[in-house]
Amino acid sequence: MCNFNKQNKDTKAFIHLFMKKASENVGGTNFLLALIEAMKTKKPNALMYKEKQVSSNNTIIKWNKVVFKDKVDVLEEILLSHRSSEDPDFNILNNENIKKRKLILNMVKTLTPLEFVVTPQNPNDGAGFNFKAFDVADEDNVKVNPIFIAMFFCSTEFTKKALKYEI
């Protein structure tokens, strides 16, 4: 998932366009990358940060709910098992193990209402943007939003490649 080169052309184009537009809406590429770097400094994962926000010098991301370690662990396990996936649109509910499937469903129920809002600290830098954790979330099909993965789980190198990608 976090290997930009292994994404299909449609996903690369989607991530490129979204990140390009996102960087324009927060004051530029450096502001977006600085925010992602600030998120990476929050250990073990920024999602578990009790203040439900992370800020850099110029940009801030906020979300509406604290995510506990057990849910982040389930998500990280899914991402690790699909790390080199050529198919970024995989359904995370495709798991034969009934116990793991139940853990995944609980994690999905927890993360579905999450909404992330990114805004520049100076309103003159742009309008900001928002995104959710999942692209699709129904009872039989759940697909993780690649923007959510890029922001919270991938390196800044992933985002740099996405921004430099040419359609």
mmCIF file of C-alpha atoms in Angstrom:
data_model
loop_
_atom_site.group_PDB
_atom_site.id
_atom_site.type_symbol
_atom_site.label_atom_id
_atom_site.label_comp_id
_atom_site.label_asym_id
_atom_site.label_seq_id
_atom_site.Cartn_x
_atom_site.Cartn_y
_atom_site.Cartn_z
ATOM 1 C CA MET A 1 0.000 0.000 0.000
ATOM 2 C CA CYS A 2 2.770 2.453 0.815
ATOM 3 C CA ASN A 3 4.809 1.668 -2.265
ATOM 4 C CA PHE A 4 3.736 4.323 -4.761
ATOM 5 C CA ASN A 5 5.403 2.516 -7.665
ATOM 6 C CA LYS A 6 3.218 -0.579 -7.124
ATOM 7 C CA GLN A 7 -0.060 1.327 -7.331
ATOM 8 C CA ASN A 8 -2.061 1.049 -10.540
ATOM 9 C CA LYS A 9 -2.242 4.057 -12.884
ATOM 10 C CA ASP A 10 -5.720 5.096 -11.730
ATOM 11 C CA THR A 11 -4.720 5.088 -8.073
ATOM 12 C CA LYS A 12 -1.483 6.954 -8.824
ATOM 13 C CA ALA A 13 -3.442 9.584 -10.740
ATOM 14 C CA PHE A 14 -6.062 9.865 -7.972
ATOM 15 C CA ILE A 15 -3.457 10.245 -5.236
ATOM 16 C CA HIS A 16 -1.464 12.711 -7.354
ATOM 17 C CA LEU A 17 -4.475 14.889 -8.111
ATOM 18 C CA PHE A 18 -5.741 14.814 -4.536
ATOM 19 C CA MET A 19 -2.333 15.602 -3.011
ATOM 20 C CA LYS A 20 -1.694 18.343 -5.576
ATOM 21 C CA LYS A 21 -5.052 19.958 -4.825
ATOM 22 C CA ALA A 22 -4.563 19.388 -1.083
ATOM 23 C CA SER A 23 -1.164 21.078 -1.116
ATOM 24 C CA GLU A 24 -2.626 24.049 -2.990
ATOM 25 C CA ASN A 25 -5.414 24.292 -0.386
ATOM 26 C CA VAL A 26 -3.002 24.501 2.554
ATOM 27 C CA GLY A 27 -0.439 26.915 1.158
ATOM 28 C CA GLY A 28 1.870 24.663 -0.843
ATOM 29 C CA THR A 29 3.709 21.371 -1.016
ATOM 30 C CA ASN A 30 6.117 22.213 1.789
ATOM 31 C CA PHE A 31 3.252 22.996 4.179
ATOM 32 C CA LEU A 32 1.587 19.639 3.431
ATOM 33 C CA LEU A 33 4.852 17.711 3.785
ATOM 34 C CA ALA A 34 5.627 19.517 7.057
ATOM 35 C CA LEU A 35 2.232 18.435 8.408
ATOM 36 C CA ILE A 36 2.863 14.808 7.447
ATOM 37 C CA GLU A 37 6.290 14.993 9.125
ATOM 38 C CA ALA A 38 4.660 16.416 12.273
ATOM 39 C CA MET A 39 2.180 13.536 12.223
ATOM 40 C CA LYS A 40 5.034 11.020 11.977
ATOM 41 C CA THR A 41 6.616 12.399 15.163
ATOM 42 C CA LYS A 42 3.549 11.353 17.182
ATOM 43 C CA LYS A 43 4.335 7.843 18.392
ATOM 44 C CA PRO A 44 3.094 5.166 18.114
ATOM 45 C CA ASN A 45 0.546 6.725 15.702
ATOM 46 C CA ALA A 46 -0.993 10.197 15.446
ATOM 47 C CA LEU A 47 -4.503 8.672 15.337
ATOM 48 C CA MET A 48 -4.163 7.753 19.022
ATOM 49 C CA TYR A 49 -3.219 11.293 20.015
ATOM 50 C CA LYS A 50 -5.758 12.311 22.691
ATOM 51 C CA GLU A 51 -5.895 15.943 21.547
ATOM 52 C CA LYS A 52 -7.296 14.691 18.197
ATOM 53 C CA GLN A 53 -5.140 17.117 16.268
ATOM 54 C CA VAL A 54 -1.606 17.569 15.020
ATOM 55 C CA SER A 55 -0.160 20.839 13.846
ATOM 56 C CA SER A 56 2.929 21.962 12.021
ATOM 57 C CA ASN A 57 4.102 25.557 11.733
ATOM 58 C CA ASN A 58 1.591 26.331 8.988
ATOM 59 C CA THR A 59 -1.037 23.583 8.926
ATOM 60 C CA ILE A 60 -3.268 21.667 11.317
ATOM 61 C CA ILE A 61 -5.187 18.387 11.013
ATOM 62 C CA LYS A 62 -8.095 17.646 13.336
ATOM 63 C CA TRP A 63 -10.377 14.679 13.686
ATOM 64 C CA ASN A 64 -13.509 14.008 15.671
ATOM 65 C CA LYS A 65 -12.676 10.878 17.675
ATOM 66 C CA VAL A 66 -9.732 9.300 19.513
ATOM 67 C CA VAL A 67 -8.737 5.953 18.038
ATOM 68 C CA PHE A 68 -7.446 3.368 20.482
ATOM 69 C CA LYS A 69 -4.378 1.216 19.994
ATOM 70 C CA ASP A 70 -6.289 -2.027 19.354
ATOM 71 C CA LYS A 71 -8.034 -0.508 16.314
ATOM 72 C CA VAL A 72 -4.792 0.968 14.945
ATOM 73 C CA ASP A 73 -3.106 -2.418 15.417
ATOM 74 C CA VAL A 74 -5.817 -4.154 13.370
ATOM 75 C CA LEU A 75 -5.479 -1.566 10.607
ATOM 76 C CA GLU A 76 -1.670 -1.805 10.617
ATOM 77 C CA GLU A 77 -1.902 -5.611 10.389
ATOM 78 C CA ILE A 78 -4.185 -5.306 7.349
ATOM 79 C CA LEU A 79 -1.821 -2.807 5.719
ATOM 80 C CA LEU A 80 1.199 -4.963 6.497
ATOM 81 C CA SER A 81 -0.419 -8.013 4.920
ATOM 82 C CA HIS A 82 -1.198 -5.940 1.784
ATOM 83 C CA ARG A 83 1.996 -3.873 1.849
ATOM 84 C CA SER A 84 3.188 -4.987 -1.547
ATOM 85 C CA SER A 85 -0.290 -5.287 -2.976
ATOM 86 C CA GLU A 86 -0.681 -4.467 -6.629
ATOM 87 C CA ASP A 87 -4.403 -4.018 -5.989
ATOM 88 C CA PRO A 88 -4.949 -0.989 -3.757
ATOM 89 C CA ASP A 89 -8.731 -1.396 -4.017
ATOM 90 C CA PHE A 90 -8.778 -4.615 -2.015
ATOM 91 C CA ASN A 91 -11.730 -5.354 0.228
ATOM 92 C CA ILE A 92 -10.369 -5.530 3.792
ATOM 93 C CA LEU A 93 -13.259 -7.815 4.792
ATOM 94 C CA ASN A 94 -11.862 -10.595 2.590
ATOM 95 C CA ASN A 95 -10.518 -12.638 5.457
ATOM 96 C CA GLU A 96 -11.241 -16.314 5.982
ATOM 97 C CA ASN A 97 -10.487 -16.224 9.716
ATOM 98 C CA ILE A 98 -13.788 -15.492 11.496
ATOM 99 C CA LYS A 99 -12.083 -14.012 14.565
ATOM 100 C CA LYS A 100 -9.965 -11.631 12.461
ATOM 101 C CA ARG A 101 -12.977 -10.684 10.358
ATOM 102 C CA LYS A 102 -14.841 -9.710 13.538
ATOM 103 C CA LEU A 103 -11.878 -7.587 14.685
ATOM 104 C CA ILE A 104 -11.819 -5.918 11.271
ATOM 105 C CA LEU A 105 -15.578 -5.221 11.404
ATOM 106 C CA ASN A 106 -15.224 -3.655 14.856
ATOM 107 C CA MET A 107 -12.361 -1.484 13.610
ATOM 108 C CA VAL A 108 -14.430 -0.410 10.585
ATOM 109 C CA LYS A 109 -17.396 0.505 12.791
ATOM 110 C CA THR A 110 -15.079 2.611 14.942
ATOM 111 C CA LEU A 111 -13.309 4.401 12.081
ATOM 112 C CA THR A 112 -16.239 4.950 9.690
ATOM 113 C CA PRO A 113 -17.529 8.114 11.452
ATOM 114 C CA LEU A 114 -14.036 9.638 11.542
ATOM 115 C CA GLU A 115 -13.557 12.740 9.443
ATOM 116 C CA PHE A 116 -10.236 14.492 9.093
ATOM 117 C CA VAL A 117 -10.110 18.230 8.457
ATOM 118 C CA VAL A 118 -6.859 19.841 7.349
ATOM 119 C CA THR A 119 -6.654 23.626 7.444
ATOM 120 C CA PRO A 120 -3.862 26.146 7.070
ATOM 121 C CA GLN A 121 -3.185 28.200 10.178
ATOM 122 C CA ASN A 122 -3.275 31.318 8.024
ATOM 123 C CA PRO A 123 -6.662 31.518 6.233
ATOM 124 C CA ASN A 124 -5.002 33.340 3.321
ATOM 125 C CA ASP A 125 -3.053 30.158 2.453
ATOM 126 C CA GLY A 126 -6.157 28.267 1.305
ATOM 127 C CA ALA A 127 -9.434 26.653 2.243
ATOM 128 C CA GLY A 128 -8.004 23.343 3.449
ATOM 129 C CA PHE A 129 -9.473 19.919 2.719
ATOM 130 C CA ASN A 130 -11.063 16.942 4.415
ATOM 131 C CA PHE A 131 -11.191 13.178 3.961
ATOM 132 C CA LYS A 132 -12.502 10.012 5.588
ATOM 133 C CA ALA A 133 -10.803 6.731 6.484
ATOM 134 C CA PHE A 134 -12.764 4.591 3.997
ATOM 135 C CA ASP A 135 -13.824 5.068 0.382
ATOM 136 C CA VAL A 136 -16.478 2.381 0.630
ATOM 137 C CA ALA A 137 -17.898 1.018 3.863
ATOM 138 C CA ASP A 138 -20.906 -1.266 3.590
ATOM 139 C CA GLU A 139 -21.631 -4.621 5.185
ATOM 140 C CA ASP A 140 -19.785 -6.719 2.575
ATOM 141 C CA ASN A 141 -17.215 -4.343 1.134
ATOM 142 C CA VAL A 142 -14.772 -1.971 2.836
ATOM 143 C CA LYS A 143 -12.018 -0.157 0.960
ATOM 144 C CA VAL A 144 -9.496 2.011 2.736
ATOM 145 C CA ASN A 145 -9.075 5.548 1.408
ATOM 146 C CA PRO A 146 -5.549 5.804 -0.087
ATOM 147 C CA ILE A 147 -5.327 9.412 1.141
ATOM 148 C CA PHE A 148 -5.932 8.260 4.724
ATOM 149 C CA ILE A 149 -3.185 5.643 4.320
ATOM 150 C CA ALA A 150 -0.802 8.193 2.784
ATOM 151 C CA MET A 151 -1.376 10.733 5.541
ATOM 152 C CA PHE A 152 -1.186 8.407 8.561
ATOM 153 C CA PHE A 153 0.818 5.342 7.562
ATOM 154 C CA CYS A 154 3.107 6.046 4.615
ATOM 155 C CA SER A 155 6.356 7.987 4.591
ATOM 156 C CA THR A 156 6.705 11.504 3.265
ATOM 157 C CA GLU A 157 8.595 9.926 0.349
ATOM 158 C CA PHE A 158 5.303 8.360 -0.750
ATOM 159 C CA THR A 159 3.666 11.792 -0.828
ATOM 160 C CA LYS A 160 6.649 13.321 -2.642
ATOM 161 C CA LYS A 161 6.408 10.644 -5.344
ATOM 162 C CA ALA A 162 2.662 11.235 -5.597
ATOM 163 C CA LEU A 163 3.167 14.982 -6.027
ATOM 164 C CA LYS A 164 5.872 14.493 -8.678
ATOM 165 C CA TYR A 165 3.901 11.859 -10.604
ATOM 166 C CA GLU A 166 2.951 12.935 -14.127
ATOM 167 C CA ILE A 167 -0.367 11.864 -15.582
#
